[in-house]
PDB file of C-alpha atoms in Angstrom:
ATOM      1  CA  MET A   1       0.000   0.000   0.000  1.00  0.00           C
ATOM      2  CA  ARG A   2       1.201   3.516  -0.755  1.00  0.00           C
ATOM      3  CA  LEU A   3       2.261   5.491   2.286  1.00  0.00           C
ATOM      4  CA  ASP A   4      -0.140   8.381   1.649  1.00  0.00           C
ATOM      5  CA  ARG A   5      -3.060   5.972   1.352  1.00  0.00           C
ATOM      6  CA  PHE A   6      -1.958   4.208   4.536  1.00  0.00           C
ATOM      7  CA  LEU A   7      -2.002   7.536   6.373  1.00  0.00           C
ATOM      8  CA  ALA A   8      -5.474   8.344   5.046  1.00  0.00           C
ATOM      9  CA  GLU A   9      -6.706   4.884   6.125  1.00  0.00           C
ATOM     10  CA  THR A  10      -5.299   5.104   9.662  1.00  0.00           C
ATOM     11  CA  THR A  11      -5.750   8.799  10.570  1.00  0.00           C
ATOM     12  CA  ASP A  12      -8.165  11.647   9.996  1.00  0.00           C
ATOM     13  CA  LEU A  13      -5.893  13.005   7.260  1.00  0.00           C
ATOM     14  CA  THR A  14      -7.070  13.221   3.685  1.00  0.00           C
ATOM     15  CA  ARG A  15      -4.663  12.082   0.971  1.00  0.00           C
ATOM     16  CA  SER A  16      -3.664  15.705   0.288  1.00  0.00           C
ATOM     17  CA  LEU A  17      -3.120  16.452   4.001  1.00  0.00           C
ATOM     18  CA  ALA A  18      -1.136  13.235   4.329  1.00  0.00           C
ATOM     19  CA  LYS A  19       1.192  14.403   1.559  1.00  0.00           C
ATOM     20  CA  LYS A  20       1.728  17.711   3.360  1.00  0.00           C
ATOM     21  CA  ALA A  21       2.524  15.883   6.612  1.00  0.00           C
ATOM     22  CA  LEU A  22       5.067  13.821   4.700  1.00  0.00           C
ATOM     23  CA  GLN A  23       6.631  16.931   3.191  1.00  0.00           C
ATOM     24  CA  ARG A  24       7.016  18.385   6.694  1.00  0.00           C
ATOM     25  CA  GLY A  25       8.925  15.265   7.769  1.00  0.00           C
ATOM     26  CA  GLU A  26       6.307  14.194  10.310  1.00  0.00           C
ATOM     27  CA  VAL A  27       6.174  10.544   9.256  1.00  0.00           C
ATOM     28  CA  SER A  28       8.714   7.801   9.867  1.00  0.00           C
ATOM     29  CA  ILE A  29       8.970   4.173   8.813  1.00  0.00           C
ATOM     30  CA  ASN A  30      10.941   1.940  11.161  1.00  0.00           C
ATOM     31  CA  GLY A  31      12.497   5.031  12.741  1.00  0.00           C
ATOM     32  CA  VAL A  32      13.507   6.683   9.449  1.00  0.00           C
ATOM     33  CA  VAL A  33      11.735   9.853   8.248  1.00  0.00           C
ATOM     34  CA  VAL A  34      10.134   9.300   4.855  1.00  0.00           C
ATOM     35  CA  LYS A  35       8.741  12.068   2.659  1.00  0.00           C
ATOM     36  CA  GLN A  36       7.714  10.216  -0.503  1.00  0.00           C
ATOM     37  CA  PRO A  37       3.950   9.536  -0.630  1.00  0.00           C
ATOM     38  CA  THR A  38       4.471   6.706  -3.143  1.00  0.00           C
ATOM     39  CA  THR A  39       6.627   4.699  -0.728  1.00  0.00           C
ATOM     40  CA  GLN A  40       5.205   1.197  -0.374  1.00  0.00           C
ATOM     41  CA  VAL A  41       4.568  -0.087   3.155  1.00  0.00           C
ATOM     42  CA  SER A  42       3.765  -3.553   4.491  1.00  0.00           C
ATOM     43  CA  ASP A  43       2.361  -5.130   7.647  1.00  0.00           C
ATOM     44  CA  GLU A  44       5.897  -5.553   8.990  1.00  0.00           C
ATOM     45  CA  ASP A  45       6.659  -1.810   8.933  1.00  0.00           C
ATOM     46  CA  ARG A  46       6.335   0.385  12.030  1.00  0.00           C
ATOM     47  CA  ILE A  47       4.843   3.657  10.839  1.00  0.00           C
ATOM     48  CA  GLU A  48       4.648   6.665  13.139  1.00  0.00           C
ATOM     49  CA  TRP A  49       3.023  10.082  12.814  1.00  0.00           C
ATOM     50  CA  ALA A  50       2.594  12.800  15.437  1.00  0.00           C
ATOM     51  CA  GLY A  51       4.156  10.596  18.075  1.00  0.00           C
ATOM     52  CA  GLN A  52       1.800   7.679  17.593  1.00  0.00           C
ATOM     53  CA  THR A  53       2.223   4.300  15.939  1.00  0.00           C
ATOM     54  CA  LEU A  54      -0.384   3.752  13.240  1.00  0.00           C
ATOM     55  CA  GLU A  55      -2.189   0.509  12.506  1.00  0.00           C
ATOM     56  CA  LEU A  56      -4.654  -0.365   9.785  1.00  0.00           C
ATOM     57  CA  VAL A  57      -8.215  -0.963  10.886  1.00  0.00           C
ATOM     58  CA  GLY A  58      -9.351  -4.399   9.734  1.00  0.00           C
ATOM     59  CA  LEU A  59     -12.808  -5.406   8.580  1.00  0.00           C
ATOM     60  CA  ARG A  60     -15.451  -4.896  11.255  1.00  0.00           C
ATOM     61  CA  TYR A  61     -18.812  -6.584  11.803  1.00  0.00           C
ATOM     62  CA  VAL A  62     -21.257  -4.996  14.237  1.00  0.00           C
ATOM     63  CA  MET A  63     -24.822  -5.488  15.418  1.00  0.00           C
ATOM     64  CA  LEU A  64     -26.887  -2.604  16.763  1.00  0.00           C
ATOM     65  CA  ASN A  65     -30.261  -2.401  18.438  1.00  0.00           C
ATOM     66  CA  LYS A  66     -31.458   0.652  16.524  1.00  0.00           C
ATOM     67  CA  PRO A  67     -33.761   3.004  18.408  1.00  0.00           C
ATOM     68  CA  ALA A  68     -36.505   4.976  16.706  1.00  0.00           C
ATOM     69  CA  ASP A  69     -35.571   8.298  15.092  1.00  0.00           C
ATOM     70  CA  VAL A  70     -32.191   6.989  13.896  1.00  0.00           C
ATOM     71  CA  GLU A  71     -31.395   6.756  10.183  1.00  0.00           C
ATOM     72  CA  CYS A  72     -29.627   3.916   8.370  1.00  0.00           C
ATOM     73  CA  SER A  73     -27.997   6.399   6.019  1.00  0.00           C
ATOM     74  CA  ALA A  74     -24.417   7.340   5.178  1.00  0.00           C
ATOM     75  CA  ARG A  75     -25.434  10.982   4.749  1.00  0.00           C
ATOM     76  CA  ARG A  76     -26.235  13.299   7.613  1.00  0.00           C
ATOM     77  CA  GLY A  77     -29.875  14.338   7.677  1.00  0.00           C
ATOM     78  CA  LEU A  78     -32.560  15.333  10.143  1.00  0.00           C
ATOM     79  CA  TYR A  79     -31.854  12.415  12.475  1.00  0.00           C
ATOM     80  CA  PRO A  80     -28.743  10.816  13.987  1.00  0.00           C
ATOM     81  CA  ARG A  81     -27.246   8.045  11.885  1.00  0.00           C
ATOM     82  CA  ALA A  82     -26.896   4.438  13.039  1.00  0.00           C
ATOM     83  CA  VAL A  83     -23.156   4.690  12.465  1.00  0.00           C
ATOM     84  CA  ASP A  84     -22.985   7.630  14.896  1.00  0.00           C
ATOM     85  CA  LEU A  85     -23.890   5.224  17.722  1.00  0.00           C
ATOM     86  CA  ILE A  86     -20.879   2.969  17.059  1.00  0.00           C
ATOM     87  CA  ASP A  87     -17.801   3.845  19.149  1.00  0.00           C
ATOM     88  CA  LEU A  88     -15.079   2.371  16.927  1.00  0.00           C
ATOM     89  CA  PRO A  89     -12.140   3.950  15.051  1.00  0.00           C
ATOM     90  CA  LYS A  90     -13.199   5.142  11.594  1.00  0.00           C
ATOM     91  CA  ALA A  91     -16.781   4.121  12.383  1.00  0.00           C
ATOM     92  CA  GLU A  92     -18.012   6.348   9.561  1.00  0.00           C
ATOM     93  CA  ARG A  93     -16.708   3.748   7.120  1.00  0.00           C
ATOM     94  CA  LEU A  94     -19.226   1.206   8.332  1.00  0.00           C
ATOM     95  CA  GLN A  95     -22.267   0.701   6.125  1.00  0.00           C
ATOM     96  CA  THR A  96     -25.604  -0.695   7.222  1.00  0.00           C
ATOM     97  CA  VAL A  97     -26.403  -4.146   5.829  1.00  0.00           C
ATOM     98  CA  GLY A  98     -29.789  -3.289   4.384  1.00  0.00           C
ATOM     99  CA  ARG A  99     -31.843  -0.573   6.042  1.00  0.00           C
ATOM    100  CA  LEU A 100     -34.577   0.036   8.534  1.00  0.00           C
ATOM    101  CA  ASP A 101     -36.937   2.998   8.272  1.00  0.00           C
ATOM    102  CA  VAL A 102     -36.270   5.859  10.663  1.00  0.00           C
ATOM    103  CA  ASP A 103     -39.271   4.863  12.815  1.00  0.00           C
ATOM    104  CA  THR A 104     -38.491   1.118  12.735  1.00  0.00           C
ATOM    105  CA  THR A 105     -36.457  -0.297  15.616  1.00  0.00           C
ATOM    106  CA  GLY A 106     -34.385  -3.390  16.199  1.00  0.00           C
ATOM    107  CA  LEU A 107     -31.524  -5.369  14.740  1.00  0.00           C
ATOM    108  CA  VAL A 108     -29.212  -3.645  12.281  1.00  0.00           C
ATOM    109  CA  LEU A 109     -25.915  -5.036  11.029  1.00  0.00           C
ATOM    110  CA  LEU A 110     -23.049  -2.756  10.008  1.00  0.00           C
ATOM    111  CA  THR A 111     -19.781  -3.635   8.277  1.00  0.00           C
ATOM    112  CA  ASP A 112     -17.059  -2.346   5.984  1.00  0.00           C
ATOM    113  CA  ASP A 113     -16.945  -5.728   4.218  1.00  0.00           C
ATOM    114  CA  GLY A 114     -18.984  -5.249   1.051  1.00  0.00           C
ATOM    115  CA  GLN A 115     -18.892  -8.907  -0.001  1.00  0.00           C
ATOM    116  CA  TRP A 116     -20.179 -10.064   3.379  1.00  0.00           C
ATOM    117  CA  SER A 117     -22.933  -7.447   3.247  1.00  0.00           C
ATOM    118  CA  HIS A 118     -24.030  -8.748  -0.158  1.00  0.00           C
ATOM    119  CA  ARG A 119     -24.185 -12.324   1.146  1.00  0.00           C
ATOM    120  CA  VAL A 120     -26.498 -11.249   3.954  1.00  0.00           C
ATOM    121  CA  THR A 121     -28.832  -9.165   1.785  1.00  0.00           C
ATOM    122  CA  SER A 122     -28.963 -11.126  -1.488  1.00  0.00           C
ATOM    123  CA  PRO A 123     -32.468 -12.598  -2.014  1.00  0.00           C
ATOM    124  CA  ARG A 124     -30.810 -15.669  -3.543  1.00  0.00           C
ATOM    125  CA  ARG A 125     -29.359 -16.488  -0.120  1.00  0.00           C
ATOM    126  CA  ARG A 126     -32.856 -16.617   1.407  1.00  0.00           C
ATOM    127  CA  CYS A 127     -31.582 -15.180   4.702  1.00  0.00           C
ATOM    128  CA  ALA A 128     -34.540 -15.089   7.090  1.00  0.00           C
ATOM    129  CA  LYS A 129     -35.367 -11.753   8.721  1.00  0.00           C
ATOM    130  CA  VAL A 130     -37.985 -11.749  11.464  1.00  0.00           C
ATOM    131  CA  TYR A 131     -40.094  -8.695  12.332  1.00  0.00           C
ATOM    132  CA  ARG A 132     -42.690  -7.969  14.962  1.00  0.00           C
ATOM    133  CA  ALA A 133     -45.381  -5.548  13.881  1.00  0.00           C
ATOM    134  CA  VAL A 134     -48.182  -3.798  15.750  1.00  0.00           C
ATOM    135  CA  LEU A 135     -51.210  -3.339  13.496  1.00  0.00           C
ATOM    136  CA  ALA A 136     -53.878  -0.677  13.477  1.00  0.00           C
ATOM    137  CA  GLU A 137     -56.641  -3.260  12.961  1.00  0.00           C
ATOM    138  CA  PRO A 138     -56.900  -6.782  14.435  1.00  0.00           C
ATOM    139  CA  LEU A 139     -56.412  -9.824  12.223  1.00  0.00           C
ATOM    140  CA  VAL A 140     -58.821 -12.510  13.371  1.00  0.00           C
ATOM    141  CA  SER A 141     -60.676 -15.522  12.042  1.00  0.00           C
ATOM    142  CA  GLY A 142     -61.141 -15.524   8.262  1.00  0.00           C
ATOM    143  CA  ALA A 143     -59.131 -12.356   7.747  1.00  0.00           C
ATOM    144  CA  LEU A 144     -56.147 -14.004   9.431  1.00  0.00           C
ATOM    145  CA  ASP A 145     -56.425 -17.141   7.305  1.00  0.00           C
ATOM    146  CA  GLU A 146     -56.538 -14.996   4.174  1.00  0.00           C
ATOM    147  CA  ALA A 147     -53.518 -12.961   5.297  1.00  0.00           C
ATOM    148  CA  VAL A 148     -51.467 -16.089   6.044  1.00  0.00           C
ATOM    149  CA  ARG A 149     -52.319 -17.516   2.616  1.00  0.00           C
ATOM    150  CA  ARG A 150     -51.492 -14.328   0.718  1.00  0.00           C
ATOM    151  CA  PHE A 151     -48.196 -13.837   2.536  1.00  0.00           C
ATOM    152  CA  GLU A 152     -47.227 -17.445   1.806  1.00  0.00           C
ATOM    153  CA  GLU A 153     -48.134 -17.125  -1.881  1.00  0.00           C
ATOM    154  CA  GLY A 154     -46.439 -13.744  -2.287  1.00  0.00           C
ATOM    155  CA  ILE A 155     -48.032 -10.327  -2.728  1.00  0.00           C
ATOM    156  CA  LEU A 156     -47.672  -8.107  -5.783  1.00  0.00           C
ATOM    157  CA  LEU A 157     -46.937  -4.743  -4.213  1.00  0.00           C
ATOM    158  CA  GLU A 158     -47.927  -1.476  -5.831  1.00  0.00           C
ATOM    159  CA  GLY A 159     -45.314  -0.377  -8.357  1.00  0.00           C
ATOM    160  CA  GLU A 160     -43.606  -3.794  -8.431  1.00  0.00           C
ATOM    161  CA  GLU A 161     -43.381  -6.243 -11.323  1.00  0.00           C
ATOM    162  CA  LYS A 162     -42.795  -9.396  -9.263  1.00  0.00           C
ATOM    163  CA  PRO A 163     -44.633 -10.594  -6.168  1.00  0.00           C
ATOM    164  CA  THR A 164     -42.803 -10.863  -2.869  1.00  0.00           C
ATOM    165  CA  LEU A 165     -41.086 -14.111  -1.977  1.00  0.00           C
ATOM    166  CA  PRO A 166     -43.145 -16.441   0.212  1.00  0.00           C
ATOM    167  CA  ALA A 167     -43.283 -15.135   3.784  1.00  0.00           C
ATOM    168  CA  GLN A 168     -44.549 -16.623   7.037  1.00  0.00           C
ATOM    169  CA  LEU A 169     -47.084 -14.764   9.175  1.00  0.00           C
ATOM    170  CA  ALA A 170     -47.987 -15.661  12.762  1.00  0.00           C
ATOM    171  CA  MET A 171     -50.181 -13.675  15.114  1.00  0.00           C
ATOM    172  CA  LEU A 172     -48.992 -13.092  18.677  1.00  0.00           C
ATOM    173  CA  GLY A 173     -52.190 -11.232  19.530  1.00  0.00           C
ATOM    174  CA  PRO A 174     -55.117  -9.661  17.637  1.00  0.00           C
ATOM    175  CA  CYS A 175     -52.977  -6.673  16.606  1.00  0.00           C
ATOM    176  CA  GLU A 176     -49.461  -8.074  17.032  1.00  0.00           C
ATOM    177  CA  ALA A 177     -47.877 -10.054  14.198  1.00  0.00           C
ATOM    178  CA  GLU A 178     -44.576 -11.840  13.646  1.00  0.00           C
ATOM    179  CA  LEU A 179     -43.462 -11.917  10.028  1.00  0.00           C
ATOM    180  CA  THR A 180     -40.537 -13.805   8.482  1.00  0.00           C
ATOM    181  CA  LEU A 181     -39.176 -12.436   5.194  1.00  0.00           C
ATOM    182  CA  TYR A 182     -36.408 -13.636   2.882  1.00  0.00           C
ATOM    183  CA  GLU A 183     -35.767 -10.384   1.048  1.00  0.00           C
ATOM    184  CA  GLY A 184     -35.671  -6.671   1.857  1.00  0.00           C
ATOM    185  CA  ARG A 185     -37.708  -4.471  -0.450  1.00  0.00           C
ATOM    186  CA  TYR A 186     -38.423  -0.809   0.234  1.00  0.00           C
ATOM    187  CA  HIS A 187     -40.887  -0.458   3.165  1.00  0.00           C
ATOM    188  CA  GLN A 188     -41.761  -4.102   2.521  1.00  0.00           C
ATOM    189  CA  VAL A 189     -43.496  -5.039   5.770  1.00  0.00           C
ATOM    190  CA  LYS A 190     -45.611  -1.877   5.799  1.00  0.00           C
ATOM    191  CA  ARG A 191     -46.536  -2.292   2.130  1.00  0.00           C
ATOM    192  CA  MET A 192     -47.493  -5.947   2.568  1.00  0.00           C
ATOM    193  CA  PHE A 193     -49.911  -5.163   5.371  1.00  0.00           C
ATOM    194  CA  ALA A 194     -51.183  -2.146   3.439  1.00  0.00           C
ATOM    195  CA  ALA A 195     -52.040  -4.545   0.592  1.00  0.00           C
ATOM    196  CA  LEU A 196     -54.317  -6.314   3.089  1.00  0.00           C
ATOM    197  CA  GLY A 197     -56.013  -3.047   4.003  1.00  0.00           C
ATOM    198  CA  ASN A 198     -54.208  -2.763   7.312  1.00  0.00           C
ATOM    199  CA  ARG A 199     -51.573  -0.406   8.684  1.00  0.00           C
ATOM    200  CA  VAL A 200     -48.398  -0.975  10.706  1.00  0.00           C
ATOM    201  CA  THR A 201     -48.171   1.364  13.699  1.00  0.00           C
ATOM    202  CA  ALA A 202     -44.911  -0.007  15.168  1.00  0.00           C
ATOM    203  CA  LEU A 203     -42.251  -2.291  13.707  1.00  0.00           C
ATOM    204  CA  GLU A 204     -39.186  -4.026  15.161  1.00  0.00           C
ATOM    205  CA  ARG A 205     -36.708  -6.400  13.517  1.00  0.00           C
ATOM    206  CA  ILE A 206     -35.733  -9.078  16.010  1.00  0.00           C
ATOM    207  CA  SER A 207     -33.443 -11.372  14.005  1.00  0.00           C
ATOM    208  CA  ILE A 208     -31.367 -11.746  10.832  1.00  0.00           C
ATOM    209  CA  GLY A 209     -30.436 -15.331  10.026  1.00  0.00           C
ATOM    210  CA  PRO A 210     -29.119 -16.863  13.272  1.00  0.00           C
ATOM    211  CA  LEU A 211     -28.469 -13.467  14.877  1.00  0.00           C
ATOM    212  CA  THR A 212     -30.888 -12.086  17.460  1.00  0.00           C
ATOM    213  CA  LEU A 213     -30.861  -8.968  19.594  1.00  0.00           C
ATOM    214  CA  GLY A 214     -30.293 -10.984  22.750  1.00  0.00           C
ATOM    215  CA  SER A 215     -29.717  -8.642  25.707  1.00  0.00           C
ATOM    216  CA  LEU A 216     -28.870  -5.580  23.594  1.00  0.00           C
ATOM    217  CA  ARG A 217     -30.963  -2.613  24.678  1.00  0.00           C
ATOM    218  CA  PRO A 218     -31.994   0.172  22.277  1.00  0.00           C
ATOM    219  CA  GLY A 219     -28.904   2.142  21.281  1.00  0.00           C
ATOM    220  CA  GLU A 220     -26.477  -0.580  22.363  1.00  0.00           C
ATOM    221  CA  TRP A 221     -24.132  -2.399  19.980  1.00  0.00           C
ATOM    222  CA  ARG A 222     -21.480  -5.104  19.952  1.00  0.00           C
ATOM    223  CA  GLU A 223     -19.032  -6.621  17.493  1.00  0.00           C
ATOM    224  CA  LEU A 224     -19.867 -10.030  16.041  1.00  0.00           C
ATOM    225  CA  SER A 225     -17.817 -13.098  16.902  1.00  0.00           C
ATOM    226  CA  GLU A 226     -15.895 -14.957  14.210  1.00  0.00           C
ATOM    227  CA  ALA A 227     -18.495 -17.716  14.334  1.00  0.00           C
ATOM    228  CA  GLU A 228     -21.338 -15.231  13.832  1.00  0.00           C
ATOM    229  CA  VAL A 229     -19.567 -13.678  10.842  1.00  0.00           C
ATOM    230  CA  ALA A 230     -18.872 -17.121   9.371  1.00  0.00           C
ATOM    231  CA  ALA A 231     -22.544 -18.078   9.656  1.00  0.00           C
ATOM    232  CA  PHE A 232     -23.205 -15.980   6.533  1.00  0.00           C
ATOM    233  CA  VAL A 233     -20.332 -17.323   4.415  1.00  0.00           C
TER     234      VAL A 233
END
């Protein structure tokens, strides 16, 4: 890796600021000041800047219990971002693995490993995602049987050309549903219930594949174990 890129990866310096730091003689490799930004560095080199030894940040895998009024967006907007809740170096490089709406709570995965993210979100992988929804109107008797059938067969949502993949619906109470999906279309859960003439008033994602929220409280996060990461390989 080029030295200027290494500096940009391991500090808050941009590539141009890294080059200026090099020109000022602020950077050393194995105790020797180096000023050339094109100098190649390896894992064996000890690189120092501003009195600190720099190390590359490896790939990270994080789960977050997203509270309401938090956005799964890389851009800053009206609400705090999910990534702003993660206390890790260079946390802004993490990307959410799929998204939850700003008013939807629950399990969000974040990573800087694009290939792993694709494996989790690809519909071809049929990774189960379980949601709990509170509905405006109760689903009982015949209406429930019809809803279960339509979810299992797939629903053609407004503006879509293909119906949803088969999904499993179970009622936990007259107005509380648990829904298992194998894809992640835009506002999918809300649109599926809207197609039944109902409305979702609260929504939480409780699991993705084998991962569940466990004891994580809203706003809390933790890094995944190697075994948890490998579960999606």
